[in-house]
PDB file of C-alpha atoms in Angstrom:
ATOM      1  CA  UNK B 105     -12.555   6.385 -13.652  1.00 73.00           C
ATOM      2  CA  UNK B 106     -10.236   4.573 -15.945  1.00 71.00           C
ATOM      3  CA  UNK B 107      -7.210   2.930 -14.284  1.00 71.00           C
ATOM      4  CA  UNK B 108      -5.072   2.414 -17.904  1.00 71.00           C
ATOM      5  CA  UNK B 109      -7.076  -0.911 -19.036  1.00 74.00           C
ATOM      6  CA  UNK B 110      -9.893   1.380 -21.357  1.00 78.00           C
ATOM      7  CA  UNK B 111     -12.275  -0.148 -18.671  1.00 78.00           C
ATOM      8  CA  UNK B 112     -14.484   2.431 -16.672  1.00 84.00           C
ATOM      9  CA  UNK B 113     -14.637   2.000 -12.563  1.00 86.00           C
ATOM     10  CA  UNK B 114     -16.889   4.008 -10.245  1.00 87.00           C
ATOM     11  CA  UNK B 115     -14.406   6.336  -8.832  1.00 84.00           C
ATOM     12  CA  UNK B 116     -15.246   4.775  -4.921  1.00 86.00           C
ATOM     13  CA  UNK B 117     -14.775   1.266  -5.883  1.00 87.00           C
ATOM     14  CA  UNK B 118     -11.195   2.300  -7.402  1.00 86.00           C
ATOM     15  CA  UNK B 119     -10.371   4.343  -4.552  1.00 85.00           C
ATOM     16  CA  UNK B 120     -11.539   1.287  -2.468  1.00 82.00           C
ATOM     17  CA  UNK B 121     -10.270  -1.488  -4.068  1.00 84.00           C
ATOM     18  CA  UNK B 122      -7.374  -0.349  -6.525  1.00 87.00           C
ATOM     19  CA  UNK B 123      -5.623   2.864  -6.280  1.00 89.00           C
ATOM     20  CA  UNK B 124      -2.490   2.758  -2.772  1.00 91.00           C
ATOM     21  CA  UNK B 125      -4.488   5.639  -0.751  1.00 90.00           C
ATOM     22  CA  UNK B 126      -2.204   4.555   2.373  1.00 90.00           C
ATOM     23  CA  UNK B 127       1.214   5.087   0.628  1.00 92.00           C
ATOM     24  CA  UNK B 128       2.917   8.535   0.972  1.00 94.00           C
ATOM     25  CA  UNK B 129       4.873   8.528  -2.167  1.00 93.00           C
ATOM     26  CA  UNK B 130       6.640  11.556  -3.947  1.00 93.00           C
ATOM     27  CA  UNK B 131       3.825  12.640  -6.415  1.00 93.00           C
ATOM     28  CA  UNK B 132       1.378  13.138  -3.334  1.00 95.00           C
ATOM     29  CA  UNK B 133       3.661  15.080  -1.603  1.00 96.00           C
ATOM     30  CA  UNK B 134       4.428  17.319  -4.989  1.00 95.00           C
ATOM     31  CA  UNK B 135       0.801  17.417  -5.354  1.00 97.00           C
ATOM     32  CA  UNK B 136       0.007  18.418  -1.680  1.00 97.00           C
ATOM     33  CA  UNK B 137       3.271  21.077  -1.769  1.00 96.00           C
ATOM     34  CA  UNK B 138       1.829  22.476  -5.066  1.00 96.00           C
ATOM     35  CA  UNK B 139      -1.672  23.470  -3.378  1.00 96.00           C
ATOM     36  CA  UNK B 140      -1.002  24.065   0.014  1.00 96.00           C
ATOM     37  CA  UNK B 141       2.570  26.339  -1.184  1.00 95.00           C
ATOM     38  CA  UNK B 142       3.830  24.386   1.927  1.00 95.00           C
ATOM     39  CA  UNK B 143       7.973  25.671   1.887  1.00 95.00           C
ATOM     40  CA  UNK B 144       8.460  22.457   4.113  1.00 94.00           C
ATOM     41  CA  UNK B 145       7.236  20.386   1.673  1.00 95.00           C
ATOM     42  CA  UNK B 146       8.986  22.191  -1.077  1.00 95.00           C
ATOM     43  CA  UNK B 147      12.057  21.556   1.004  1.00 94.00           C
ATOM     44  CA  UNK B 148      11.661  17.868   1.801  1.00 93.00           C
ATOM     45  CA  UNK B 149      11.100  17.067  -2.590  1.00 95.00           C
ATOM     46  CA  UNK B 150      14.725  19.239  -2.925  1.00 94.00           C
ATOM     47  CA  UNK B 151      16.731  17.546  -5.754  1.00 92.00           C
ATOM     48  CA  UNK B 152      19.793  17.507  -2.636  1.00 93.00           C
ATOM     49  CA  UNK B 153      17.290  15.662  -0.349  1.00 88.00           C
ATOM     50  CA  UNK B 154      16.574  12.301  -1.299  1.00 88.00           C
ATOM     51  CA  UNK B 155      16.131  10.502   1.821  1.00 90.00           C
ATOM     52  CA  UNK B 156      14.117  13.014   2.842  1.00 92.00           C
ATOM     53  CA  UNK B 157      10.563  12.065   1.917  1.00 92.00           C
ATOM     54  CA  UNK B 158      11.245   8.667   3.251  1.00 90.00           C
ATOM     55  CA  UNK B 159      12.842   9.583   6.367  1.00 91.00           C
ATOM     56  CA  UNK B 160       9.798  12.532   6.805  1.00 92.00           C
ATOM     57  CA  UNK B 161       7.159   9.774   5.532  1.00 91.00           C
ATOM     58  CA  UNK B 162       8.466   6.633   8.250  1.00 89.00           C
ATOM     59  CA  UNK B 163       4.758   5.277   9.501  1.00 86.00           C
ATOM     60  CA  UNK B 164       2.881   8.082   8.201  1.00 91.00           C
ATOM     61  CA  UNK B 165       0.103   7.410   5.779  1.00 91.00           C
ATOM     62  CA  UNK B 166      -1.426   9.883   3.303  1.00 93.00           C
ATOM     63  CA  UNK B 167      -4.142  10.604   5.569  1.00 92.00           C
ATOM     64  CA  UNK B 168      -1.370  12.029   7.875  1.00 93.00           C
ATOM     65  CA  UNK B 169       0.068  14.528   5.351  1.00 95.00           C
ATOM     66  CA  UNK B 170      -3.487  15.531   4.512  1.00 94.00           C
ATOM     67  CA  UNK B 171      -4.186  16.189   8.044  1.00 93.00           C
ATOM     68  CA  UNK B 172      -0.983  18.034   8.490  1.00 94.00           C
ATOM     69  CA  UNK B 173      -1.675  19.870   4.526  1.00 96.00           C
ATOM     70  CA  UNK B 174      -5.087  20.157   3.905  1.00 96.00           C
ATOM     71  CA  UNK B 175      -6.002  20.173   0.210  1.00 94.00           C
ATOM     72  CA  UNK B 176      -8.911  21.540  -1.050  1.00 91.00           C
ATOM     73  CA  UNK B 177      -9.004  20.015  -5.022  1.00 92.00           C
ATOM     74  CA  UNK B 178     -11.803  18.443  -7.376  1.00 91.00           C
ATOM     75  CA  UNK B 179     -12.115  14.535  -7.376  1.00 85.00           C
ATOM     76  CA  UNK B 180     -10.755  14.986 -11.194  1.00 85.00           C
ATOM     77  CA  UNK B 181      -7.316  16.464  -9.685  1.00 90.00           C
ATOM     78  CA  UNK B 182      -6.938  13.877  -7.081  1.00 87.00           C
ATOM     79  CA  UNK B 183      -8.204  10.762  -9.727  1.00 81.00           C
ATOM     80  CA  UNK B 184      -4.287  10.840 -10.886  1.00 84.00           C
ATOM     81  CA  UNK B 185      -2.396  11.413  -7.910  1.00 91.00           C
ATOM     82  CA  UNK B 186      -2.648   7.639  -5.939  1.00 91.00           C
ATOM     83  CA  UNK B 187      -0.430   4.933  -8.033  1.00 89.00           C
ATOM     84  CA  UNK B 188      -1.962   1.461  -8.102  1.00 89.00           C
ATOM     85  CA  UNK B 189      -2.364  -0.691  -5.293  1.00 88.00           C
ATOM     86  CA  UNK B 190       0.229  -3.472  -5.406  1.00 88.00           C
ATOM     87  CA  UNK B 191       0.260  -6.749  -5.035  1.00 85.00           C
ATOM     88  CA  UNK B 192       0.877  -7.832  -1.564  1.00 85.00           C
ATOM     89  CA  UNK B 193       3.359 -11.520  -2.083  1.00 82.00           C
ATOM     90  CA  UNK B 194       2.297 -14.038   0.382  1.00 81.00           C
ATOM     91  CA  UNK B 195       4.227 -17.656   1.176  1.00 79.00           C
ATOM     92  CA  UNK B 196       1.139 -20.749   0.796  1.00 80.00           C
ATOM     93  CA  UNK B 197       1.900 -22.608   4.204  1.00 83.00           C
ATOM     94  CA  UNK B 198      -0.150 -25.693   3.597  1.00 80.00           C
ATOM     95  CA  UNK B 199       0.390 -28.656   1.596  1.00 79.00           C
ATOM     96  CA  UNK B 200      -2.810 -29.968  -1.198  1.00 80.00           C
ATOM     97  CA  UNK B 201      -2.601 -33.276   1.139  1.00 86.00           C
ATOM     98  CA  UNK B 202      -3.787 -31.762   4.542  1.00 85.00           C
ATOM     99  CA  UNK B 203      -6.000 -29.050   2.526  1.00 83.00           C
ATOM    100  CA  UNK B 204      -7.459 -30.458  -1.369  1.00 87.00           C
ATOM    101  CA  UNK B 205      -8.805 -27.916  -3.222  1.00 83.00           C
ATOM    102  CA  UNK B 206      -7.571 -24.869  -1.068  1.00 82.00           C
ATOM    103  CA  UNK B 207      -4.584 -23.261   0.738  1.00 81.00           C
ATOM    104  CA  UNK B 208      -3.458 -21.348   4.144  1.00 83.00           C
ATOM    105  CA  UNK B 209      -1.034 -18.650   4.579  1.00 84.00           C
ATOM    106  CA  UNK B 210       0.616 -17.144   7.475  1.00 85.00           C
ATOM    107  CA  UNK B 211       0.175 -13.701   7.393  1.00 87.00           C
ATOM    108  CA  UNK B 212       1.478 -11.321  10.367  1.00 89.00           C
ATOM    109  CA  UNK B 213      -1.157  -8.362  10.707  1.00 91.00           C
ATOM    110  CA  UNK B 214       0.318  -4.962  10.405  1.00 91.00           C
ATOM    111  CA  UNK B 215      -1.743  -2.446  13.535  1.00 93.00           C
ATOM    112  CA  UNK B 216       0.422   0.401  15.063  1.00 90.00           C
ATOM    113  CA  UNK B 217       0.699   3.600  16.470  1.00 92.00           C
ATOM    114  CA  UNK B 218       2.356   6.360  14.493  1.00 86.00           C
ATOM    115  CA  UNK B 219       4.014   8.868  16.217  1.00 85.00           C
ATOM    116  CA  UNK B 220       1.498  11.213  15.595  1.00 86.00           C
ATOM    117  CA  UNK B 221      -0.393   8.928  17.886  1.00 89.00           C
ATOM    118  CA  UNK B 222      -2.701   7.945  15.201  1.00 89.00           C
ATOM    119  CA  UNK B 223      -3.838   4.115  14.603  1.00 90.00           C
ATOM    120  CA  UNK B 224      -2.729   2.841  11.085  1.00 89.00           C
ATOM    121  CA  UNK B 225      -2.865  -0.964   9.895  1.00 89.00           C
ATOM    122  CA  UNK B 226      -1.850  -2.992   7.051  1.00 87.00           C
ATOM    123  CA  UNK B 227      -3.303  -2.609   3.940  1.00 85.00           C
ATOM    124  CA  UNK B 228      -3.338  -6.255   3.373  1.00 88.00           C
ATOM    125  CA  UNK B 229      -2.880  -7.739   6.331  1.00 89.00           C
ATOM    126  CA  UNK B 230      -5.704  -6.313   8.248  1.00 89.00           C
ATOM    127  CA  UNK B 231      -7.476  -6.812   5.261  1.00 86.00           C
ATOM    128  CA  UNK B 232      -7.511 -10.522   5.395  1.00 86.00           C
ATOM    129  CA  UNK B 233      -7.369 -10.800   9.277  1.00 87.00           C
ATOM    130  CA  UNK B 234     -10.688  -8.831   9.198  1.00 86.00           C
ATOM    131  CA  UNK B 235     -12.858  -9.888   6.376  1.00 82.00           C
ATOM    132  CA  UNK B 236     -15.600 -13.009   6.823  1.00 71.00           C
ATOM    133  CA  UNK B 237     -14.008 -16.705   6.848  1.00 74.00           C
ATOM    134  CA  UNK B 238     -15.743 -17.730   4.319  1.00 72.00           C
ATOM    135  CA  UNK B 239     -15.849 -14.286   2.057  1.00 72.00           C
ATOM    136  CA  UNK B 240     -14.205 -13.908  -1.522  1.00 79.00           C
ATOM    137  CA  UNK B 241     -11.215 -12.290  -1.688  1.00 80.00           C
ATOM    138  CA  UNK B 242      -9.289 -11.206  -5.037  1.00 79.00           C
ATOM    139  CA  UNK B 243      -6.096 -12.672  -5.485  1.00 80.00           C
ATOM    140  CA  UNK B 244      -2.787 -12.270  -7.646  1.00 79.00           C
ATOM    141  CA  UNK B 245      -1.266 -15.115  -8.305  1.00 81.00           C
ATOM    142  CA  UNK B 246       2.121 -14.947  -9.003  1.00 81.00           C
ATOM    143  CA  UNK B 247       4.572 -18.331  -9.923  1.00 78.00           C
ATOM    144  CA  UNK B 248       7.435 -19.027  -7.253  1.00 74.00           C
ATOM    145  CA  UNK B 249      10.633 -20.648  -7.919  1.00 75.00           C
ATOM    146  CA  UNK B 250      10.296 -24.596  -7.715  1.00 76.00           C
ATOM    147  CA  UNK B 251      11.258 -25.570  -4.468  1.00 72.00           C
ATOM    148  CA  UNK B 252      13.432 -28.775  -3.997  1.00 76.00           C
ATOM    149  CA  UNK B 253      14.822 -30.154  -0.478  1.00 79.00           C
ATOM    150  CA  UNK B 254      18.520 -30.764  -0.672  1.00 84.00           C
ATOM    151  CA  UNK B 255      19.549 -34.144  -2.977  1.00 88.00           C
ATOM    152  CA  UNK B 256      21.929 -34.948  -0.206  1.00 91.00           C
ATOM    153  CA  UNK B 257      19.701 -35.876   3.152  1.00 89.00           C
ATOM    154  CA  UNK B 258      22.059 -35.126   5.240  1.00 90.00           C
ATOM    155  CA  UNK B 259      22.127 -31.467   4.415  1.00 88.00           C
ATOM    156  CA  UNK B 260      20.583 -29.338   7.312  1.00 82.00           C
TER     157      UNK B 260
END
């Protein structure tokens, strides 16, 4: 599978490691509404209904709406339906004096209960609260804003 980039990515390690399969966004839902013929669907992606999806979509993942709508379509058709897994922005909560050469972060872990009753996590989140200690993780590394206390010390 290519992902944009020209370079070529066994369509499980994408699916795994690249492509938001969690998200329920508008394109799955046209894509699910085109092959099922669902009229609720069709209904909820109305031009006159634009909170809608969201409102429909609050803690479900796509694994809801394909339980709800199965889908019966080739790998090839559902290659271009996920968008790309985002970056997930995290705050570094340690200082390069009590840590050289690495860093901490503070992450709350994302587990509920839909109300489907169905478990969902954190893409991220559970990611990171789950994997090894000491396994690699990729990261995105994005530059913050300098941040400067107050000149005046007196300032709260």
């Amino acid at each position: 599978m290519d992902l944009g980039d020209g370079t070529p990515l066994p369509l499980e390690e994408a699916l795994r490691t690249r492509l938001d399969i969690a998200r329920v966004t508008t394109g799955l839902l046209r894509f699910v509404a085109e092959r099922t013929g669902s009229h609720d669907l069709k209904r909820l992606l109305r031009p006159d209904n634009k909170d809608a999806p969201a409102q429909w979509s609050w803690g479900k993942q796509a694994a809801d709406l394909v339980a709800a709508y199965p889908v019966r379509a080739s790998a090839a058709d559902w290659a271009g339906v996920p968008g790309r897994l985002q970056p997930r922005l995290y705050s570094i909560a340690s200082g390069p004096l009590a840590h050289p050469g690495g860093v901490r972060l503070t992450v709350s872990v994302v587990r509920y209960t839909n109300d489907l009753g169905r478990d969902r996590k954190g893409v991220c989140s559970t990611y990171l609260a789950d994997c090894a200690d000491d396994g690699p993780v990729q990261v995105f590394v994005q530059r913050a804003p300098r941040f400067r206390p107050p000149a005046d010390p007196a300032t709260p």
